[in-house]
Short mmCIF file of C-alpha atoms and ligand atoms in Angstrom, two decimals:
data_model
loop_
_atom_site.label_atom_id
_atom_site.label_comp_id
_atom_site.label_asym_id
_atom_site.label_seq_id
_atom_site.Cartn_x
_atom_site.Cartn_y
_atom_site.Cartn_z
CA MET A 297 19.69 16.19 -1.89
CA GLU A 298 22.82 14.58 -3.44
CA ILE A 299 22.11 11.17 -4.50
CA PRO A 300 24.91 8.75 -4.46
CA SER A 301 26.89 8.02 -8.27
CA LYS A 302 26.96 4.46 -7.45
CA LEU A 303 23.67 4.01 -6.36
CA ILE A 304 22.41 5.72 -9.80
CA GLN A 305 24.86 3.35 -11.50
CA ALA A 306 23.49 0.17 -9.55
CA LEU A 307 20.15 1.08 -10.54
CA ARG A 308 20.78 1.69 -14.03
CA THR A 309 22.27 -1.67 -14.65
CA ALA A 310 19.88 -3.62 -12.35
CA ARG A 311 18.09 -6.35 -14.09
CA SER A 312 15.74 -7.42 -11.30
CA VAL A 313 14.21 -4.57 -8.92
CA ALA A 314 11.52 -4.63 -6.33
CA VAL A 315 9.82 -2.12 -4.35
CA LEU A 316 7.62 -2.00 -1.11
CA THR A 317 5.40 1.19 -0.50
CA GLY A 318 3.58 2.11 2.66
CA ALA A 319 1.04 4.83 3.42
CA GLY A 320 4.02 7.50 3.20
CA ILE A 321 4.12 7.35 -0.70
CA SER A 322 0.42 8.48 -0.55
CA LYS A 323 0.93 11.22 2.27
CA GLU A 324 2.22 14.09 -0.50
CA SER A 325 -1.72 13.38 -2.31
CA GLY A 326 -3.14 14.14 0.94
CA ILE A 327 -4.04 10.60 2.10
CA PRO A 328 -3.66 10.30 5.79
CA THR A 329 -1.69 7.33 7.65
CA PHE A 330 -4.22 4.89 9.56
CA ARG A 331 -4.13 6.73 12.72
CA GLU A 332 -4.37 10.60 11.05
CA ALA A 333 -7.47 8.85 9.14
CA GLN A 334 -8.95 8.71 12.68
CA THR A 335 -9.56 12.42 12.82
CA GLY A 336 -12.95 14.32 13.09
CA LEU A 337 -15.95 12.08 13.76
CA TRP A 338 -13.71 9.22 13.54
CA ALA A 339 -10.96 10.00 16.65
CA ARG A 340 -13.24 8.62 19.21
CA TYR A 341 -13.42 5.05 17.69
CA GLU A 342 -10.28 2.45 18.28
CA PRO A 343 -8.59 0.95 14.98
CA THR A 344 -10.09 -2.22 16.20
CA GLU A 345 -13.68 -0.65 16.56
CA LEU A 346 -13.29 -0.09 12.46
CA ALA A 347 -11.07 -2.71 11.22
CA THR A 348 -11.46 -6.05 12.15
CA PRO A 349 -14.14 -8.79 11.58
CA GLU A 350 -15.54 -8.31 14.77
CA ALA A 351 -16.26 -4.66 14.50
CA PHE A 352 -18.45 -5.52 10.96
CA ASN A 353 -20.29 -8.28 12.63
CA GLU A 354 -21.13 -6.06 15.38
CA ASN A 355 -21.71 -2.63 13.39
CA PRO A 356 -21.34 -3.21 10.12
CA GLU A 357 -23.06 0.08 9.10
CA LEU A 358 -20.00 1.95 11.06
CA VAL A 359 -17.80 -0.05 9.51
CA TRP A 360 -19.01 0.70 5.88
CA GLN A 361 -19.44 4.45 6.64
CA TRP A 362 -15.76 4.53 7.56
CA TYR A 363 -14.68 3.10 4.75
CA THR A 364 -17.04 5.28 2.31
CA TRP A 365 -15.48 8.32 4.19
CA ARG A 366 -11.96 6.87 3.10
CA ARG A 367 -12.90 6.05 -0.34
CA GLY A 368 -14.31 9.64 -0.73
CA LEU A 369 -11.05 11.39 0.35
CA ILE A 370 -8.93 9.36 -1.92
CA GLN A 371 -11.20 9.82 -5.06
CA ALA A 372 -10.97 13.59 -4.33
CA THR A 373 -6.86 13.29 -4.92
CA GLU A 374 -4.63 11.85 -7.03
CA PRO A 375 -1.40 10.29 -7.48
CA ASN A 376 1.74 12.36 -6.61
CA PRO A 377 5.28 12.55 -8.29
CA GLY A 378 6.60 9.58 -6.38
CA HIS A 379 4.07 7.07 -7.90
CA TYR A 380 4.58 8.44 -11.34
CA ALA A 381 8.39 7.94 -11.09
CA LEU A 382 7.94 4.42 -10.23
CA ALA A 383 5.77 3.67 -13.18
CA ARG A 384 8.66 5.19 -15.17
CA LEU A 385 11.39 3.13 -13.48
CA GLU A 386 9.39 -0.05 -14.22
CA ALA A 387 9.56 0.88 -18.07
CA GLN A 388 13.46 0.76 -17.47
CA VAL A 389 13.61 -2.42 -15.38
CA PRO A 390 13.42 -5.79 -16.99
CA GLN A 391 11.99 -7.80 -14.08
CA PHE A 392 10.32 -5.01 -11.77
CA THR A 393 7.53 -5.98 -9.16
CA LEU A 394 5.55 -3.41 -6.70
CA ILE A 395 4.46 -4.33 -3.75
CA THR A 396 2.38 -2.20 -1.72
CA GLN A 397 0.82 -2.22 1.58
CA ASN A 398 -1.47 0.71 0.34
CA VAL A 399 -5.33 -0.18 -0.46
CA ASP A 400 -6.03 3.33 -2.43
CA GLY A 401 -5.04 2.11 -6.00
CA PHE A 402 -2.83 5.02 -6.81
CA HIS A 403 0.07 3.00 -8.31
CA LYS A 404 -2.51 1.59 -11.00
CA ILE A 405 -3.78 4.96 -11.80
CA ALA A 406 -0.24 6.14 -12.11
CA GLY A 407 0.70 3.58 -14.71
CA SER A 408 2.32 0.95 -12.52
CA GLU A 409 1.84 -2.66 -13.85
CA ASN A 410 3.34 -5.34 -12.04
CA ILE A 411 1.82 -4.36 -8.66
CA LEU A 412 1.08 -6.72 -5.67
CA GLU A 413 -1.66 -5.45 -3.31
CA LEU A 414 -0.51 -7.16 -0.13
CA HIS A 415 -3.37 -5.61 1.99
CA GLY A 416 -6.20 -5.57 -0.73
CA ASN A 417 -8.00 -2.91 -2.26
CA ILE A 418 -10.30 -0.26 -0.75
CA PHE A 419 -12.55 -0.13 -4.44
CA ARG A 420 -13.45 -3.98 -4.59
CA THR A 421 -15.78 -5.56 -1.87
CA LYS A 422 -15.89 -9.24 -1.12
CA CYS A 423 -19.15 -11.08 0.28
CA SER A 424 -18.72 -11.11 4.14
CA VAL A 425 -19.55 -14.83 4.01
CA GLU A 426 -18.44 -16.31 0.89
CA HIS A 427 -15.43 -13.98 0.47
CA THR A 428 -16.57 -13.51 -3.45
CA VAL A 429 -14.83 -10.70 -4.45
CA ILE A 430 -17.17 -7.85 -6.26
CA LYS A 431 -16.00 -5.10 -7.71
CA SER A 432 -19.09 -3.18 -8.55
CA TRP A 433 -21.86 -2.71 -6.29
CA ASP A 434 -24.78 -0.42 -5.31
CA GLU A 435 -24.44 2.62 -2.77
CA SER A 436 -28.28 2.78 -2.85
CA GLN A 437 -28.38 1.54 0.96
CA GLY A 438 -26.94 4.62 2.28
CA ASP A 439 -25.06 3.89 5.17
CA GLU A 440 -26.13 0.01 5.55
CA PRO A 441 -23.56 -2.20 3.03
CA PRO A 442 -24.33 -3.37 0.09
CA ARG A 443 -25.51 -6.96 -0.17
CA CYS A 444 -24.07 -9.80 -1.99
CA PRO A 445 -25.28 -10.54 -5.48
CA ASN A 446 -25.09 -14.32 -5.03
CA CYS A 447 -26.26 -14.96 -1.04
CA GLY A 448 -27.51 -11.83 0.28
CA GLU A 449 -24.80 -11.60 2.92
CA TYR A 450 -23.07 -8.01 3.54
CA LEU A 451 -20.45 -7.11 1.43
CA ARG A 452 -17.30 -5.81 3.03
CA PRO A 453 -14.22 -4.15 1.75
CA ASP A 454 -11.97 -6.30 0.45
CA VAL A 455 -8.84 -4.99 2.99
CA VAL A 456 -6.99 -6.98 4.90
CA TRP A 457 -7.96 -6.16 8.60
CA PHE A 458 -6.20 -6.31 12.20
CA CYS A 459 -6.02 -10.24 13.11
CA GLU A 460 -6.46 -11.36 9.41
CA GLY A 461 -3.90 -13.03 7.24
CA LEU A 462 -2.64 -11.54 4.26
CA PRO A 463 -3.52 -13.47 0.63
CA GLN A 464 -0.89 -16.41 0.50
CA ASP A 465 -0.65 -16.12 -2.74
CA VAL A 466 0.45 -12.82 -3.25
CA LEU A 467 2.71 -12.74 -0.11
CA ALA A 468 4.66 -15.62 -1.89
CA ALA A 469 4.68 -13.62 -5.12
CA ALA A 470 5.92 -10.55 -2.96
CA ILE A 471 8.82 -12.79 -1.38
CA ARG A 472 9.88 -14.59 -4.69
CA ALA A 473 10.15 -11.04 -6.08
CA ALA A 474 12.32 -9.76 -2.88
CA GLN A 475 14.46 -12.82 -3.01
CA SER A 476 15.38 -12.32 -6.71
CA ALA A 477 15.72 -8.41 -6.52
CA GLU A 478 19.19 -7.18 -7.22
CA ILE A 479 17.87 -3.63 -5.53
CA PHE A 480 15.20 -3.57 -2.85
CA LEU A 481 13.42 -0.02 -2.44
CA SER A 482 11.74 0.32 0.96
CA ILE A 483 9.49 3.65 0.74
CA GLY A 484 7.40 5.29 2.96
CA THR A 485 6.76 2.30 5.37
CA SER A 486 7.61 2.15 9.41
CA ALA A 487 8.66 -1.35 8.78
CA VAL A 488 6.63 -2.15 11.89
CA VAL A 489 3.50 -4.09 10.57
CA HIS A 490 4.24 -7.73 9.54
CA PRO A 491 4.40 -9.75 7.77
CA ALA A 492 4.85 -7.09 5.22
CA ALA A 493 7.84 -5.66 7.22
CA SER A 494 9.75 -8.74 6.85
CA ILE A 495 9.67 -8.41 2.70
CA PRO A 496 12.90 -6.64 2.82
CA VAL A 497 14.64 -8.67 5.08
CA TYR A 498 14.05 -11.37 2.37
CA ALA A 499 15.81 -8.77 -0.07
CA LEU A 500 18.90 -8.68 2.19
CA GLU A 501 19.30 -12.28 3.00
CA SER A 502 19.38 -12.76 -0.40
CA GLY A 503 22.32 -10.22 -1.27
CA ALA A 504 20.28 -7.18 -2.66
CA VAL A 505 21.34 -3.45 -2.23
CA LEU A 506 18.42 -1.97 0.54
CA ILE A 507 17.41 1.38 -0.51
CA GLU A 508 15.32 3.63 1.63
CA ILE A 509 13.40 6.40 1.32
CA ASN A 510 11.69 8.04 4.24
CA PRO A 511 12.20 11.25 5.76
CA ALA A 512 12.27 9.81 9.50
CA PRO A 513 14.41 6.55 10.55
CA THR A 514 12.74 3.33 10.60
CA HIS A 515 13.70 -0.16 12.13
CA LEU A 516 15.42 -0.95 8.72
CA THR A 517 17.30 1.99 8.63
CA PRO A 518 20.12 0.48 10.02
CA TYR A 519 20.08 -2.31 7.54
CA ALA A 520 19.80 -0.05 4.58
CA THR A 521 22.78 0.91 1.97
CA TYR A 522 21.67 3.70 1.23
CA VAL A 523 19.12 5.95 2.89
CA LEU A 524 17.33 9.13 0.91
CA ALA A 525 16.01 10.64 3.71
CA GLY A 526 13.20 13.03 2.75
CA PRO A 527 9.46 12.85 0.78
CA SER A 528 9.36 10.36 -1.61
CA GLY A 529 7.75 12.74 -4.13
CA GLU A 530 11.06 14.78 -4.21
CA ILE A 531 13.15 11.91 -3.89
CA LEU A 532 11.83 9.31 -6.50
CA PRO A 533 11.61 11.74 -9.39
CA ALA A 534 14.89 12.89 -8.58
CA LEU A 535 16.45 9.16 -8.64
CA VAL A 536 14.60 7.95 -11.81
CA ALA A 537 15.94 11.57 -13.72
CA ALA A 538 19.62 10.86 -12.35
CA ALA A 539 19.60 7.15 -13.73
CA TRP A 540 17.50 7.92 -16.96
CA PRO A 541 17.85 11.48 -17.67
CA GLU A 542 15.78 10.40 -21.08
CA SER A 543 12.83 9.07 -19.03
CA GLY A 544 11.17 12.17 -17.75
P1 LIG B 203 2.65 3.80 8.34
O1 LIG B 203 1.61 4.86 8.90
O2 LIG B 203 2.89 3.09 9.50
O3 LIG B 203 4.24 4.49 8.32
C1 LIG B 203 4.20 5.52 7.00
C2 LIG B 203 5.47 5.97 7.06
O4 LIG B 203 5.80 6.74 6.08
C3 LIG B 203 6.65 6.22 8.41
O5 LIG B 203 7.81 5.60 8.58
C4 LIG B 203 6.87 7.78 7.86
O6 LIG B 203 8.06 8.27 8.13
C5 LIG B 203 6.69 7.74 6.07
N1 LIG B 203 6.57 9.11 5.38
C6 LIG B 203 6.08 10.03 6.37
N2 LIG B 203 5.81 10.89 5.10
C7 LIG B 203 6.46 10.46 3.90
C8 LIG B 203 6.63 10.94 2.78
N3 LIG B 203 6.30 12.05 2.22
N4 LIG B 203 7.34 10.23 1.69
C9 LIG B 203 7.90 8.98 2.20
N5 LIG B 203 7.83 8.65 3.29
C10 LIG B 203 6.87 9.19 4.27
O7 LIG B 203 2.55 3.32 7.12
P2 LIG B 203 2.62 1.69 6.53
O8 LIG B 203 3.93 1.11 7.22
O9 LIG B 203 2.33 1.40 5.18
O10 LIG B 203 1.64 0.72 7.59
C11 LIG B 203 0.31 1.03 7.99
C12 LIG B 203 -0.59 0.13 7.58
O11 LIG B 203 -1.56 1.03 7.12
C13 LIG B 203 -0.46 -0.48 6.14
O12 LIG B 203 -0.80 -1.92 6.60
C14 LIG B 203 -1.32 -0.11 4.92
O13 LIG B 203 -2.35 -1.01 4.43
C15 LIG B 203 -2.73 0.91 5.81
N6 LIG B 203 -3.16 2.27 5.03
C16 LIG B 203 -2.91 2.35 3.95
C17 LIG B 203 -3.16 3.70 3.50
C18 LIG B 203 -3.33 3.92 2.09
O14 LIG B 203 -3.81 2.68 0.97
N7 LIG B 203 -2.70 4.93 1.06
C19 LIG B 203 -3.34 4.72 4.34
C20 LIG B 203 -3.28 4.49 5.54
C21 LIG B 203 -2.93 3.60 6.13
#
């Protein structure tokens, strides 16, 4: 794909860049999107039966098993060239923020540093009652969720479920990053899950150049300054190499 020279020049000279990633950037690692993750054994469940506080209260074993299965899928794969290209981009730009809706932790493994995880991280748990974050836990109870070391209640995945609010400090930092970005990249997100989907709009309203990388059009496509239609695992490395040939 031909990358417009004006876009390469804008990226090379930008002092502040913010990025929003969604499930699409991890697809080339083999991680299914949320809907696709409900395959096989899990196909008969509605998302609300697996990813809500009510579902966890009613059937904690079922919800825990689903997350154990998803953690296994992620651990069996690794970040792809798109994740690594974003880490190289961060190294070139004075002010860089990576905002992600993904819970797979791949950006950190790939070397990105200034990461805002809007929807939590599947490799952390928190107490279902006190909400204290617990980073390691004992899997020995089998299908039953582990217990909080402080109060003995169940631990749950530290992710944002349907109907739950985003961590306000993380969301506020993401909006600030979008508002101060000269260039904003929206990558592999369908831009329908709010409030994450509004973040590129803050960037646009503040005058940022908006670049979308996605093989399919989204609600954001008509507003994008540049649309790079294709898989992020191919386009991101090409974009970073075009702007900084020495970085690869
Ligand atoms: P989504 O599933 O709604 O949209 C995925 C987008 O990625 C689509 O627009 C699709 O066209 C695009 N896409 C597909 N292949 C691509 C590729 N190779 N390169 C670039 N883009 C590609 O995902 P979303 O917008 O992130 O929203 C779904 C929610 O599900 C999020 O809130 C997220 O937290 C959660 N989720 C996370 C993960 C993960 O952590 N990897 C996986 C599934 C779902």
